[in-house]
PDB file of C-alpha atoms in Angstrom:
ATOM      1  CA  UNK A   1      17.573 -22.619  -8.503  1.00  0.00           C
ATOM      2  CA  UNK A   2      16.586 -26.273  -8.702  1.00  0.00           C
ATOM      3  CA  UNK A   3      12.893 -26.972  -8.934  1.00  0.00           C
ATOM      4  CA  UNK A   4      11.519 -30.468  -8.652  1.00  0.00           C
ATOM      5  CA  UNK A   5       8.317 -32.346  -8.187  1.00  0.00           C
ATOM      6  CA  UNK A   6       7.945 -35.960  -7.109  1.00  0.00           C
ATOM      7  CA  UNK A   7       4.980 -37.742  -8.620  1.00  0.00           C
ATOM      8  CA  UNK A   8       4.169 -41.245  -7.449  1.00  0.00           C
ATOM      9  CA  UNK A   9       2.077 -42.085 -10.446  1.00  0.00           C
ATOM     10  CA  UNK A  10       2.200 -43.939 -13.744  1.00  0.00           C
ATOM     11  CA  UNK A  11       4.202 -42.345 -16.542  1.00  0.00           C
ATOM     12  CA  UNK A  12       1.512 -41.110 -18.894  1.00  0.00           C
ATOM     13  CA  UNK A  13       1.628 -38.564 -21.696  1.00  0.00           C
ATOM     14  CA  UNK A  14      -0.590 -36.302 -19.607  1.00  0.00           C
ATOM     15  CA  UNK A  15       1.793 -36.501 -16.634  1.00  0.00           C
ATOM     16  CA  UNK A  16       4.858 -35.675 -18.750  1.00  0.00           C
ATOM     17  CA  UNK A  17       3.077 -32.800 -20.474  1.00  0.00           C
ATOM     18  CA  UNK A  18       2.044 -31.406 -17.074  1.00  0.00           C
ATOM     19  CA  UNK A  19       5.583 -31.697 -15.672  1.00  0.00           C
ATOM     20  CA  UNK A  20       7.007 -29.905 -18.696  1.00  0.00           C
ATOM     21  CA  UNK A  21       4.302 -27.208 -18.659  1.00  0.00           C
ATOM     22  CA  UNK A  22       6.387 -24.513 -16.994  1.00  0.00           C
ATOM     23  CA  UNK A  23       9.732 -25.382 -18.589  1.00  0.00           C
ATOM     24  CA  UNK A  24      11.064 -23.643 -21.674  1.00  0.00           C
ATOM     25  CA  UNK A  25      13.903 -26.080 -22.301  1.00  0.00           C
ATOM     26  CA  UNK A  26      15.333 -29.334 -20.907  1.00  0.00           C
ATOM     27  CA  UNK A  27      18.873 -30.536 -21.606  1.00  0.00           C
ATOM     28  CA  UNK A  28      18.191 -34.222 -20.947  1.00  0.00           C
ATOM     29  CA  UNK A  29      15.191 -36.453 -20.310  1.00  0.00           C
ATOM     30  CA  UNK A  30      15.758 -40.028 -19.148  1.00  0.00           C
ATOM     31  CA  UNK A  31      12.864 -42.454 -19.663  1.00  0.00           C
ATOM     32  CA  UNK A  32      12.979 -45.958 -18.204  1.00  0.00           C
ATOM     33  CA  UNK A  33       9.384 -46.987 -17.596  1.00  0.00           C
ATOM     34  CA  UNK A  34       9.270 -50.777 -17.990  1.00  0.00           C
ATOM     35  CA  UNK A  35       7.445 -51.554 -21.259  1.00  0.00           C
ATOM     36  CA  UNK A  36       5.454 -48.267 -21.412  1.00  0.00           C
ATOM     37  CA  UNK A  37       8.123 -46.236 -23.221  1.00  0.00           C
ATOM     38  CA  UNK A  38       6.662 -46.788 -26.691  1.00  0.00           C
ATOM     39  CA  UNK A  39       3.174 -45.719 -25.600  1.00  0.00           C
ATOM     40  CA  UNK A  40       4.490 -42.562 -23.946  1.00  0.00           C
ATOM     41  CA  UNK A  41       6.808 -41.577 -26.781  1.00  0.00           C
ATOM     42  CA  UNK A  42       4.237 -42.266 -29.530  1.00  0.00           C
ATOM     43  CA  UNK A  43       1.867 -39.622 -28.134  1.00  0.00           C
ATOM     44  CA  UNK A  44       1.781 -36.664 -30.596  1.00  0.00           C
ATOM     45  CA  UNK A  45       1.850 -34.076 -27.791  1.00  0.00           C
ATOM     46  CA  UNK A  46       4.900 -35.723 -26.210  1.00  0.00           C
ATOM     47  CA  UNK A  47       6.660 -35.915 -29.572  1.00  0.00           C
ATOM     48  CA  UNK A  48       6.044 -32.219 -30.242  1.00  0.00           C
ATOM     49  CA  UNK A  49       7.141 -31.283 -26.724  1.00  0.00           C
ATOM     50  CA  UNK A  50      10.391 -33.251 -26.998  1.00  0.00           C
ATOM     51  CA  UNK A  51      11.167 -31.880 -30.441  1.00  0.00           C
ATOM     52  CA  UNK A  52      10.658 -28.299 -29.339  1.00  0.00           C
ATOM     53  CA  UNK A  53      11.986 -28.312 -25.761  1.00  0.00           C
ATOM     54  CA  UNK A  54      14.487 -31.147 -25.275  1.00  0.00           C
ATOM     55  CA  UNK A  55      18.078 -31.434 -26.461  1.00  0.00           C
ATOM     56  CA  UNK A  56      18.572 -35.130 -25.673  1.00  0.00           C
ATOM     57  CA  UNK A  57      16.612 -38.147 -24.520  1.00  0.00           C
ATOM     58  CA  UNK A  58      17.828 -41.416 -23.072  1.00  0.00           C
ATOM     59  CA  UNK A  59      15.356 -44.269 -23.292  1.00  0.00           C
ATOM     60  CA  UNK A  60      15.555 -47.728 -21.760  1.00  0.00           C
ATOM     61  CA  UNK A  61      13.818 -50.188 -24.103  1.00  0.00           C
ATOM     62  CA  UNK A  62      12.377 -53.381 -22.716  1.00  0.00           C
ATOM     63  CA  UNK A  63      11.881 -55.588 -25.755  1.00  0.00           C
ATOM     64  CA  UNK A  64      13.387 -55.896 -29.232  1.00  0.00           C
ATOM     65  CA  UNK A  65      10.077 -54.756 -30.724  1.00  0.00           C
ATOM     66  CA  UNK A  66       9.877 -51.629 -28.542  1.00  0.00           C
ATOM     67  CA  UNK A  67      13.488 -50.741 -29.334  1.00  0.00           C
ATOM     68  CA  UNK A  68      12.858 -50.959 -33.083  1.00  0.00           C
ATOM     69  CA  UNK A  69       9.598 -48.974 -32.763  1.00  0.00           C
ATOM     70  CA  UNK A  70      11.473 -46.182 -30.992  1.00  0.00           C
ATOM     71  CA  UNK A  71      14.295 -46.160 -33.552  1.00  0.00           C
ATOM     72  CA  UNK A  72      11.711 -45.775 -36.326  1.00  0.00           C
ATOM     73  CA  UNK A  73       9.560 -43.288 -34.400  1.00  0.00           C
ATOM     74  CA  UNK A  74      12.510 -40.957 -33.731  1.00  0.00           C
ATOM     75  CA  UNK A  75      14.441 -41.549 -36.971  1.00  0.00           C
ATOM     76  CA  UNK A  76      14.649 -37.781 -37.568  1.00  0.00           C
ATOM     77  CA  UNK A  77      16.656 -37.353 -34.341  1.00  0.00           C
ATOM     78  CA  UNK A  78      20.424 -37.721 -34.219  1.00  0.00           C
ATOM     79  CA  UNK A  79      21.318 -41.191 -32.898  1.00  0.00           C
ATOM     80  CA  UNK A  80      24.091 -40.863 -30.320  1.00  0.00           C
ATOM     81  CA  UNK A  81      24.009 -44.493 -29.161  1.00  0.00           C
ATOM     82  CA  UNK A  82      21.748 -47.452 -29.801  1.00  0.00           C
ATOM     83  CA  UNK A  83      22.133 -50.712 -27.958  1.00  0.00           C
ATOM     84  CA  UNK A  84      19.335 -53.186 -28.723  1.00  0.00           C
ATOM     85  CA  UNK A  85      17.554 -55.243 -26.103  1.00  0.00           C
ATOM     86  CA  UNK A  86      20.180 -57.768 -25.156  1.00  0.00           C
ATOM     87  CA  UNK A  87      21.096 -61.207 -24.076  1.00  0.00           C
ATOM     88  CA  UNK A  88      18.031 -62.179 -22.039  1.00  0.00           C
ATOM     89  CA  UNK A  89      18.634 -65.949 -21.864  1.00  0.00           C
ATOM     90  CA  UNK A  90      22.316 -65.575 -21.082  1.00  0.00           C
ATOM     91  CA  UNK A  91      21.754 -62.877 -18.449  1.00  0.00           C
ATOM     92  CA  UNK A  92      18.986 -64.828 -16.722  1.00  0.00           C
ATOM     93  CA  UNK A  93      20.969 -68.053 -16.751  1.00  0.00           C
ATOM     94  CA  UNK A  94      24.340 -66.692 -15.674  1.00  0.00           C
ATOM     95  CA  UNK A  95      23.976 -63.337 -13.941  1.00  0.00           C
ATOM     96  CA  UNK A  96      20.508 -63.358 -12.372  1.00  0.00           C
ATOM     97  CA  UNK A  97      20.217 -66.956 -11.271  1.00  0.00           C
ATOM     98  CA  UNK A  98      21.307 -66.491  -7.689  1.00  0.00           C
ATOM     99  CA  UNK A  99      19.020 -66.157  -4.699  1.00  0.00           C
ATOM    100  CA  UNK A 100      21.527 -64.077  -2.788  1.00  0.00           C
ATOM    101  CA  UNK A 101      22.045 -60.377  -3.278  1.00  0.00           C
ATOM    102  CA  UNK A 102      25.808 -60.521  -3.799  1.00  0.00           C
ATOM    103  CA  UNK A 103      25.788 -60.048  -7.557  1.00  0.00           C
ATOM    104  CA  UNK A 104      27.791 -61.859 -10.180  1.00  0.00           C
ATOM    105  CA  UNK A 105      31.125 -63.473  -9.381  1.00  0.00           C
ATOM    106  CA  UNK A 106      34.328 -63.327 -11.427  1.00  0.00           C
ATOM    107  CA  UNK A 107      33.517 -66.848 -12.651  1.00  0.00           C
ATOM    108  CA  UNK A 108      30.085 -65.657 -13.808  1.00  0.00           C
ATOM    109  CA  UNK A 109      31.654 -62.819 -15.812  1.00  0.00           C
ATOM    110  CA  UNK A 110      34.217 -65.236 -17.284  1.00  0.00           C
ATOM    111  CA  UNK A 111      31.302 -67.374 -18.497  1.00  0.00           C
ATOM    112  CA  UNK A 112      29.625 -64.308 -20.022  1.00  0.00           C
ATOM    113  CA  UNK A 113      32.838 -63.540 -21.931  1.00  0.00           C
ATOM    114  CA  UNK A 114      33.312 -67.168 -22.978  1.00  0.00           C
ATOM    115  CA  UNK A 115      29.737 -67.388 -24.345  1.00  0.00           C
ATOM    116  CA  UNK A 116      30.087 -63.927 -25.943  1.00  0.00           C
ATOM    117  CA  UNK A 117      26.939 -62.597 -24.252  1.00  0.00           C
ATOM    118  CA  UNK A 118      27.749 -58.994 -25.128  1.00  0.00           C
ATOM    119  CA  UNK A 119      27.702 -56.425 -27.894  1.00  0.00           C
ATOM    120  CA  UNK A 120      30.972 -55.018 -29.162  1.00  0.00           C
ATOM    121  CA  UNK A 121      30.956 -51.226 -28.965  1.00  0.00           C
ATOM    122  CA  UNK A 122      33.633 -48.577 -29.484  1.00  0.00           C
ATOM    123  CA  UNK A 123      33.929 -48.579 -25.678  1.00  0.00           C
ATOM    124  CA  UNK A 124      34.393 -52.346 -25.372  1.00  0.00           C
ATOM    125  CA  UNK A 125      31.993 -55.205 -24.743  1.00  0.00           C
ATOM    126  CA  UNK A 126      28.622 -54.375 -23.180  1.00  0.00           C
ATOM    127  CA  UNK A 127      26.449 -57.020 -21.588  1.00  0.00           C
ATOM    128  CA  UNK A 128      22.932 -55.751 -21.363  1.00  0.00           C
ATOM    129  CA  UNK A 129      19.429 -56.918 -20.682  1.00  0.00           C
ATOM    130  CA  UNK A 130      17.426 -53.782 -21.460  1.00  0.00           C
ATOM    131  CA  UNK A 131      18.069 -51.814 -24.601  1.00  0.00           C
ATOM    132  CA  UNK A 132      19.358 -48.255 -24.576  1.00  0.00           C
ATOM    133  CA  UNK A 133      18.701 -45.468 -27.024  1.00  0.00           C
ATOM    134  CA  UNK A 134      20.334 -42.048 -26.733  1.00  0.00           C
ATOM    135  CA  UNK A 135      19.051 -39.423 -29.145  1.00  0.00           C
ATOM    136  CA  UNK A 136      19.666 -35.732 -29.736  1.00  0.00           C
ATOM    137  CA  UNK A 137      17.778 -33.106 -31.653  1.00  0.00           C
ATOM    138  CA  UNK A 138      19.002 -29.746 -32.795  1.00  0.00           C
ATOM    139  CA  UNK A 139      15.442 -28.428 -32.898  1.00  0.00           C
ATOM    140  CA  UNK A 140      15.153 -27.718 -29.191  1.00  0.00           C
ATOM    141  CA  UNK A 141      18.742 -26.431 -28.955  1.00  0.00           C
ATOM    142  CA  UNK A 142      18.418 -24.099 -31.908  1.00  0.00           C
ATOM    143  CA  UNK A 143      15.090 -22.744 -30.744  1.00  0.00           C
ATOM    144  CA  UNK A 144      16.402 -22.157 -27.226  1.00  0.00           C
ATOM    145  CA  UNK A 145      19.541 -20.387 -28.476  1.00  0.00           C
ATOM    146  CA  UNK A 146      17.540 -18.175 -30.827  1.00  0.00           C
ATOM    147  CA  UNK A 147      15.275 -17.100 -27.973  1.00  0.00           C
ATOM    148  CA  UNK A 148      18.212 -15.923 -25.819  1.00  0.00           C
TER     149      UNK A 148
END
C-alpha cells in the first residue's frame, strides 16, 4: 500500500517531523530545497529522526559553504557520493545563457569539455551546478532489522 501526502508548504523541521510521524522506517529521503537544506538538516529533531529511521539521504546542496556544512554535520554517516557545488560561472556562461528552451547544443557541450567544466568521477566527467551528497547510515537499517 502506498501512502502519500502532498504539502504545498515550506520545508521546515516541523513539517518533516510531522510527515515522518507515522513511519517506522524510510529507505531513502531526497532533499532539494534551494538553500534551506542546512537549516533543515541541522535541526536536532531531524537529525535524530534521520539517524533512527532512514537508511539513506540524498541532498542537493546550493552553495560551497552549505555543502561543506552538510559534510561536517553528517560526518558519522557513510559517504556514498559527494559532488561539491560546481562550475557556476561556466554553466551560466555556456549552458544557461540561451533565451530559448531548447537546451544546450553539441557545440555548447564541446566547449564545456574544452574548458574542463566538470569533475572527474569513477563514472566519467560530471558537469554540475548544484552539489550532491548521498549518505547512508547503518543505524536506521540495523534498528529496523532488529525490530522484525
